[in-house]
GROMACS .gro file of C-alpha atoms in nm:
model
  145
    1MET     CA    1 -14.848  -1.452  -2.447
    2THR     CA    2 -14.608  -1.354  -2.166
    3ILE     CA    3 -14.755  -1.292  -1.820
    4ILE     CA    4 -14.549  -1.121  -1.549
    5GLY     CA    5 -14.638  -1.152  -1.182
    6ARG     CA    6 -14.953  -1.348  -1.274
    7ARG     CA    7 -15.113  -1.012  -1.353
    8TYR     CA    8 -14.946  -0.825  -1.639
    9GLN     CA    9 -14.960  -0.931  -2.002
   10LEU     CA   10 -14.669  -0.796  -2.207
   11LEU     CA   11 -14.790  -0.621  -2.523
   12GLY     CA   12 -14.470  -0.483  -2.672
   13LEU     CA   13 -14.122  -0.350  -2.607
   14LEU     CA   14 -14.090   0.021  -2.527
   15GLY     CA   15 -13.715   0.035  -2.463
   16SER     CA   16 -13.420  -0.111  -2.280
   17GLY     CA   17 -13.105   0.004  -2.106
   18GLY     CA   18 -12.850  -0.098  -1.849
   19MET     CA   19 -13.100  -0.119  -1.562
   20GLY     CA   20 -13.371  -0.313  -1.738
   21THR     CA   21 -13.627  -0.349  -2.011
   22VAL     CA   22 -13.955  -0.157  -2.031
   23TYR     CA   23 -14.267  -0.300  -2.191
   24ARG     CA   24 -14.615  -0.181  -2.268
   25ALA     CA   25 -14.836  -0.415  -2.064
   26LEU     CA   26 -15.198  -0.485  -1.986
   27ASP     CA   27 -15.299  -0.505  -1.620
   28ARG     CA   28 -15.536  -0.801  -1.643
   29PHE     CA   29 -15.702  -0.706  -1.310
   30SER     CA   30 -15.791  -0.346  -1.396
   31GLY     CA   31 -15.785  -0.358  -1.777
   32GLU     CA   32 -15.548  -0.057  -1.779
   33ARG     CA   33 -15.239  -0.023  -1.997
   34VAL     CA   34 -14.921   0.032  -1.795
   35ALA     CA   35 -14.545   0.047  -1.845
   36LEU     CA   36 -14.370  -0.253  -1.688
   37LYS     CA   37 -13.998  -0.246  -1.617
   38GLN     CA   38 -13.812  -0.570  -1.556
   39ILE     CA   39 -13.490  -0.509  -1.364
   40ASN     CA   40 -13.183  -0.678  -1.506
   41PRO     CA   41 -12.944  -0.818  -1.245
   42PRO     CA   42 -12.584  -0.703  -1.297
   43GLU     CA   43 -12.384  -0.944  -1.517
   44ARG     CA   44 -12.126  -1.010  -1.247
   45ARG     CA   45 -12.405  -1.102  -1.004
   46GLN     CA   46 -12.617  -1.308  -1.240
   47THR     CA   47 -12.661  -1.580  -0.978
   48LEU     CA   48 -12.733  -1.339  -0.692
   49PHE     CA   49 -13.106  -1.399  -0.717
   50ASP     CA   50 -13.049  -1.773  -0.672
   51THR     CA   51 -12.824  -1.757  -0.362
   52THR     CA   52 -12.904  -1.732   0.007
   53ASP     CA   53 -12.839  -1.357  -0.024
   54SER     CA   54 -13.135  -1.331  -0.261
   55SER     CA   55 -13.382  -1.267   0.021
   56ALA     CA   56 -13.175  -0.968   0.139
   57LEU     CA   57 -13.156  -0.837  -0.217
   58ARG     CA   58 -13.530  -0.883  -0.270
   59LEU     CA   59 -13.596  -0.704   0.060
   60ALA     CA   60 -13.372  -0.411  -0.045
   61LEU     CA   61 -13.540  -0.389  -0.386
   62ALA     CA   62 -13.886  -0.403  -0.229
   63GLY     CA   63 -13.786  -0.114  -0.003
   64GLU     CA   64 -13.671   0.088  -0.303
   65PHE     CA   65 -13.991   0.008  -0.494
   66ARG     CA   66 -14.199   0.116  -0.191
   67LEU     CA   67 -14.003   0.442  -0.178
   68MET     CA   68 -14.063   0.500  -0.549
   69ALA     CA   69 -14.434   0.425  -0.506
   70SER     CA   70 -14.455   0.683  -0.225
   71LEU     CA   71 -14.348   0.969  -0.453
   72HIS     CA   72 -14.627   1.201  -0.565
   73HIS     CA   73 -14.521   1.484  -0.793
   74PRO     CA   74 -14.666   1.600  -1.126
   75ASN     CA   75 -14.326   1.565  -1.297
   76ILE     CA   76 -14.243   1.216  -1.167
   77VAL     CA   77 -14.396   0.907  -1.322
   78ARG     CA   78 -14.610   0.724  -1.066
   79VAL     CA   79 -14.509   0.370  -0.965
   80LEU     CA   80 -14.821   0.155  -0.937
   81ASP     CA   81 -14.707  -0.192  -0.835
   82TYR     CA   82 -14.394  -0.401  -0.788
   83GLY     CA   83 -14.304  -0.761  -0.742
   84PHE     CA   84 -14.085  -1.053  -0.837
   85ASN     CA   85 -14.178  -1.262  -1.137
   86GLN     CA   86 -14.231  -1.611  -1.000
   87SER     CA   87 -14.244  -1.768  -1.347
   88VAL     CA   88 -13.867  -1.734  -1.400
   89ASP     CA   89 -13.598  -1.917  -1.208
   90ASN     CA   90 -13.438  -1.607  -1.062
   91HIS     CA   91 -13.754  -1.426  -0.941
   92GLN     CA   92 -13.672  -1.127  -1.161
   93PRO     CA   93 -13.789  -0.800  -1.003
   94PHE     CA   94 -14.029  -0.573  -1.187
   95TYR     CA   95 -14.240  -0.267  -1.127
   96THR     CA   96 -14.522  -0.098  -1.313
   97MET     CA   97 -14.574   0.270  -1.382
   98ASP     CA   98 -14.826   0.493  -1.548
   99LEU     CA   99 -14.792   0.454  -1.924
  100LEU     CA  100 -14.708   0.793  -2.074
  101ASP     CA  101 -14.797   0.771  -2.440
  102GLY     CA  102 -14.612   1.038  -2.632
  103ALA     CA  103 -14.348   1.109  -2.363
  104GLN     CA  104 -14.060   1.037  -2.599
  105THR     CA  105 -14.223   1.260  -2.860
  106LEU     CA  106 -14.231   1.545  -2.607
  107ILE     CA  107 -13.863   1.499  -2.527
  108ASP     CA  108 -13.771   1.487  -2.896
  109ALA     CA  109 -13.991   1.789  -2.969
  110GLY     CA  110 -13.819   1.982  -2.691
  111LYS     CA  111 -13.486   1.957  -2.875
  112ASN     CA  112 -13.613   2.179  -3.156
  113ALA     CA  113 -13.870   2.375  -2.959
  114PRO     CA  114 -13.854   2.748  -2.900
  115ARG     CA  115 -13.626   2.851  -2.614
  116HIS     CA  116 -13.916   2.932  -2.376
  117ILE     CA  117 -14.054   2.576  -2.413
  118GLN     CA  118 -13.709   2.426  -2.356
  119LEU     CA  119 -13.670   2.639  -2.043
  120ASP     CA  120 -14.013   2.528  -1.918
  121LEU     CA  121 -13.913   2.162  -1.960
  122ILE     CA  122 -13.588   2.227  -1.771
  123VAL     CA  123 -13.779   2.400  -1.491
  124GLN     CA  124 -14.013   2.100  -1.464
  125LEU     CA  125 -13.712   1.869  -1.442
  126LEU     CA  126 -13.553   2.084  -1.172
  127GLN     CA  127 -13.879   2.092  -0.976
  128ALA     CA  128 -13.887   1.711  -0.978
  129LEU     CA  129 -13.522   1.692  -0.869
  130ALA     CA  130 -13.583   1.944  -0.589
  131TYR     CA  131 -13.878   1.730  -0.471
  132LEU     CA  132 -13.651   1.423  -0.463
  133HIS     CA  133 -13.366   1.604  -0.288
  134ARG     CA  134 -13.601   1.733  -0.016
  135ARG     CA  135 -13.668   1.366   0.054
  136LYS     CA  136 -13.294   1.284   0.058
  137ILE     CA  137 -13.321   1.091  -0.272
  138VAL     CA  138 -13.053   1.121  -0.540
  139HIS     CA  139 -13.158   1.012  -0.891
  140ARG     CA  140 -12.812   0.892  -1.010
  141ASP     CA  141 -12.922   0.819  -1.367
  142LEU     CA  142 -13.005   1.159  -1.511
  143LYS     CA  143 -12.891   1.199  -1.873
  144PRO     CA  144 -12.901   1.498  -2.107
  145SER     CA  145 -13.096   1.288  -2.358
   0.00000   0.00000   0.00000
């Protein structure tokens, strides 16, 4: 049993990419199921979390997590909590989000959906981006997939 941040029990892998790995997790305080993303440090800075600069990096990440948690829009997944896993040597950062069961199915279904459904999904995406841009936030990781 893997526990992250003394609170979240990892239940299974949901996916991984260049920024990190996402797990289905149980919030042991609330009993709720959440998505937990562990942020991977860049390969060339693998030791950054262990240096004197690590406090500045942790502070910058905490600021970004706070910003993400402040976003409230129906088309943006809500960030619930964030922290640094104390059980690993490098204090790996993580954050939790609402778990959206079936989200990948919706995206996959949209590929073969009627044109009006595809357009509705695109409009929802653009509404979320407009919300971010009004707050001077640029996503920088938007992919067609």
